[in-house]
Amino acid sequence: MAKTSSTRKLHLRGPACNGEAGQALVEFAVSVVFLTILLAGLLDITRAFHYTVGLQGAVRAGARHGAYYSSTQGRTPYLDDADIKAAVDQVLSGDGLPPSTFRASTTCLAPIDGNSWVNPRYGSSAYPPAANTPWLYICYDTQGSQKTGTLATPPGAGTASPYTSTDLVVILLDRYGLIGGLSTEYLKSGSSLTSIQLTAFQHFSVQG
């Protein structure tokens, strides 16, 4: 009976195999960095959208609250800084956002283009220096002689209110803090970006 012999091939890992493994590791590391940046960007977009919706809902509630006319009292009982701010902060709190800081002034916030309706755009100094700390601005009677950026108490009852049918605008300005920020290598401007400006405003006609 003929004897058969079998041979076994022995595979050895040489320098070439180690090089391929190292290349794969480098490619994986680069992919992880890219995916991390992409994920952070998606999270920033989602959070910024949620933040913007919250700010817009807050100014809408504040303007509606301030413009409300009570027929039983014969006046607009919430047309003042404190009541409007309370309505704004209530909505902000419900959305998990920080309370506003009211920026009282005898003059209304001045837009860059000087429009009389106090609509955007606003200068950088009008925004808070710190991220996620919304600043609240209120402008009463934007188109009339009673135009002012602050009103300590609402008009009294039983008298013709000078604010009836006037325009009320409530504004929230904030800087949204990015999760990781964009550094100089991603920006042609050569400066890092750690936050973006957010603007929300709402006009409402005062009832009465």
Coordinates of C-alpha atoms in Angstrom, one line a residue:
M1 CA 0.0 0.0 0.0
A2 CA 1.5 3.3 -1.1
K3 CA 2.2 5.8 1.6
T4 CA 0.8 9.2 1.1
S5 CA 2.3 12.3 2.6
S6 CA 0.5 15.5 3.4
T7 CA 2.0 18.9 3.6
R8 CA 0.8 21.8 5.7
K9 CA 1.3 25.3 4.7
L10 CA 2.3 27.6 7.5
H11 CA 1.2 31.2 7.2
L12 CA 3.5 33.6 8.9
R13 CA 2.8 37.2 9.6
G14 CA 5.4 39.3 8.0
P15 CA 6.1 43.0 7.8
A16 CA 3.6 43.4 4.9
C17 CA 0.8 42.1 7.1
N18 CA 1.7 44.3 10.0
G19 CA 1.7 47.3 7.6
E20 CA -1.8 46.6 6.4
A21 CA -3.0 46.3 9.9
G22 CA -1.5 49.7 10.8
Q23 CA -3.0 51.3 7.8
A24 CA -6.4 50.0 8.7
L25 CA -6.0 51.4 12.2
V26 CA -5.1 54.8 10.9
E27 CA -8.1 54.8 8.5
F28 CA -10.4 53.8 11.4
A29 CA -9.1 56.6 13.6
V30 CA -9.6 59.2 10.8
S31 CA -13.1 57.8 10.2
V32 CA -13.9 58.1 14.0
V33 CA -12.8 61.7 14.1
F34 CA -14.9 62.6 11.0
L35 CA -18.0 60.8 12.3
T36 CA -17.6 62.5 15.7
I37 CA -17.5 66.0 14.0
L38 CA -20.5 65.1 11.9
L39 CA -22.4 63.8 14.9
A40 CA -21.6 66.9 16.9
G41 CA -22.8 69.1 14.0
L42 CA -26.1 67.2 13.8
L43 CA -26.6 67.5 17.6
D44 CA -25.9 71.3 17.3
I45 CA -28.4 71.7 14.6
T46 CA -31.1 69.8 16.5
R47 CA -30.5 71.6 19.8
A48 CA -30.3 75.0 18.1
F49 CA -33.7 74.4 16.4
H50 CA -35.2 73.4 19.7
Y51 CA -33.7 76.5 21.4
T52 CA -35.0 78.8 18.6
V53 CA -38.5 77.3 18.8
G54 CA -38.5 77.8 22.6
L55 CA -37.4 81.5 22.2
Q56 CA -40.1 82.2 19.6
G57 CA -42.8 80.6 21.7
A58 CA -41.7 82.7 24.7
V59 CA -41.9 86.0 22.9
R60 CA -45.2 85.1 21.4
A61 CA -46.6 84.3 24.9
G62 CA -45.1 87.5 26.3
A63 CA -46.6 89.8 23.6
R64 CA -50.0 88.1 23.8
H65 CA -50.0 88.4 27.6
G66 CA -49.0 92.1 27.6
A67 CA -51.6 93.0 25.0
Y68 CA -54.5 91.3 26.7
Y69 CA -57.4 93.6 27.7
S70 CA -59.6 92.7 30.6
S71 CA -63.2 93.9 30.1
T72 CA -64.0 93.4 33.7
Q73 CA -61.2 95.6 34.9
G74 CA -61.5 97.9 31.9
R75 CA -57.7 97.9 31.3
T76 CA -54.7 96.0 30.1
P77 CA -53.5 94.6 33.5
Y78 CA -50.4 92.9 32.2
L79 CA -49.0 95.7 30.0
D80 CA -45.8 96.2 32.0
D81 CA -42.3 94.8 32.2
A82 CA -42.7 92.4 35.1
D83 CA -45.8 90.7 33.8
I84 CA -44.5 90.3 30.3
K85 CA -41.2 88.9 31.6
A86 CA -43.1 86.5 33.8
A87 CA -45.0 85.1 30.8
V88 CA -41.8 84.9 28.8
D89 CA -39.9 83.0 31.5
Q90 CA -42.7 80.6 32.1
V91 CA -42.5 79.4 28.5
L92 CA -38.7 79.3 28.6
S93 CA -38.8 77.2 31.8
G94 CA -41.3 74.8 30.2
D95 CA -38.9 74.2 27.3
G96 CA -36.0 73.7 29.7
L97 CA -34.3 77.0 28.8
P98 CA -32.8 79.5 31.2
P99 CA -34.8 82.6 32.3
S100 CA -34.4 85.9 30.5
T101 CA -32.6 89.0 31.7
F102 CA -34.7 92.1 31.0
R103 CA -32.8 95.0 29.4
A104 CA -34.8 98.0 30.5
S105 CA -34.3 101.3 28.6
T106 CA -36.2 104.5 28.0
T107 CA -35.5 104.0 24.3
C108 CA -36.3 100.9 22.3
L109 CA -33.7 98.5 20.9
A110 CA -32.2 100.1 17.8
P111 CA -32.0 97.9 14.7
I112 CA -29.0 98.2 12.4
D113 CA -31.0 99.5 9.5
G114 CA -33.0 102.0 11.7
N115 CA -36.4 100.6 10.8
S116 CA -39.1 102.1 13.1
W117 CA -40.8 98.7 13.8
V118 CA -37.7 97.6 15.8
N119 CA -37.3 94.5 13.6
P120 CA -34.0 92.7 13.1
R121 CA -31.1 93.0 12.4
Y122 CA -29.5 94.1 15.6
G123 CA -25.9 94.9 16.5
S124 CA -23.6 92.4 18.2
S125 CA -23.6 94.4 21.4
A126 CA -27.4 93.8 21.8
Y127 CA -26.7 90.1 22.3
P128 CA -25.5 88.7 25.6
P129 CA -21.8 88.0 25.8
A130 CA -22.3 84.6 27.4
A131 CA -24.0 81.7 25.7
N132 CA -27.5 80.5 26.6
T133 CA -28.4 83.5 28.7
P134 CA -31.3 85.2 26.8
W135 CA -31.7 88.9 27.0
L136 CA -35.3 90.3 26.9
Y137 CA -36.2 93.6 25.2
I138 CA -39.7 95.1 25.1
C139 CA -40.8 98.1 23.0
Y140 CA -44.2 99.7 23.7
D141 CA -46.0 101.8 21.1
T142 CA -43.4 101.3 18.4
Q143 CA -45.2 103.7 16.0
G144 CA -46.5 106.4 18.4
S145 CA -45.5 109.2 20.7
Q146 CA -45.5 106.8 23.8
K147 CA -42.6 104.7 22.4
T148 CA -40.5 103.4 25.2
G149 CA -38.4 100.4 26.1
T150 CA -39.8 100.1 29.7
L151 CA -43.1 100.4 31.5
A152 CA -43.1 99.8 35.2
T153 CA -46.8 99.6 35.8
P154 CA -49.8 99.0 33.5
P155 CA -52.2 101.8 32.6
G156 CA -54.8 102.5 35.2
A157 CA -58.5 101.3 35.0
G158 CA -61.3 103.6 34.0
T159 CA -59.2 105.9 31.8
A160 CA -58.5 105.9 28.1
S161 CA -55.2 104.0 27.8
P162 CA -52.6 105.7 25.5
Y163 CA -51.5 102.3 24.4
T164 CA -54.8 101.0 23.1
S165 CA -54.4 99.6 19.5
T166 CA -50.7 100.4 19.6
D167 CA -47.9 98.0 18.6
L168 CA -46.1 96.0 21.2
V169 CA -43.0 94.0 20.3
V170 CA -41.2 91.5 22.6
I171 CA -37.7 90.4 21.6
L172 CA -35.4 87.7 22.9
L173 CA -31.7 87.7 21.8
D174 CA -29.3 85.0 22.8
R175 CA -26.0 83.2 21.8
Y176 CA -26.4 79.5 21.4
G177 CA -23.3 77.7 22.6
L178 CA -22.1 75.0 20.2
I179 CA -21.2 71.6 21.6
G180 CA -17.6 71.5 20.3
G181 CA -17.3 74.8 18.4
L182 CA -15.6 75.1 15.0
S183 CA -11.9 75.9 15.2
T184 CA -9.8 78.0 12.8
E185 CA -9.0 75.1 10.4
Y186 CA -12.7 74.8 9.5
L187 CA -13.3 78.5 9.0
K188 CA -12.0 80.7 6.3
S189 CA -12.4 83.7 8.5
G190 CA -9.5 82.6 10.6
S191 CA -11.4 82.9 13.9
S192 CA -13.0 80.2 16.1
L193 CA -16.7 79.9 16.3
T194 CA -18.1 78.8 19.7
S195 CA -21.6 80.3 19.5
I196 CA -24.2 81.6 17.1
Q197 CA -26.7 84.5 17.5
L198 CA -30.3 83.6 17.9
T199 CA -33.1 86.2 17.4
A200 CA -36.8 85.9 18.2
F201 CA -39.4 88.7 18.2
Q202 CA -43.2 89.0 18.1
H203 CA -45.4 92.0 17.4
F204 CA -48.9 92.3 18.9
S205 CA -51.6 95.0 18.8
V206 CA -52.6 96.1 22.3
Q207 CA -56.3 95.4 22.9
G208 CA -58.7 97.8 24.5

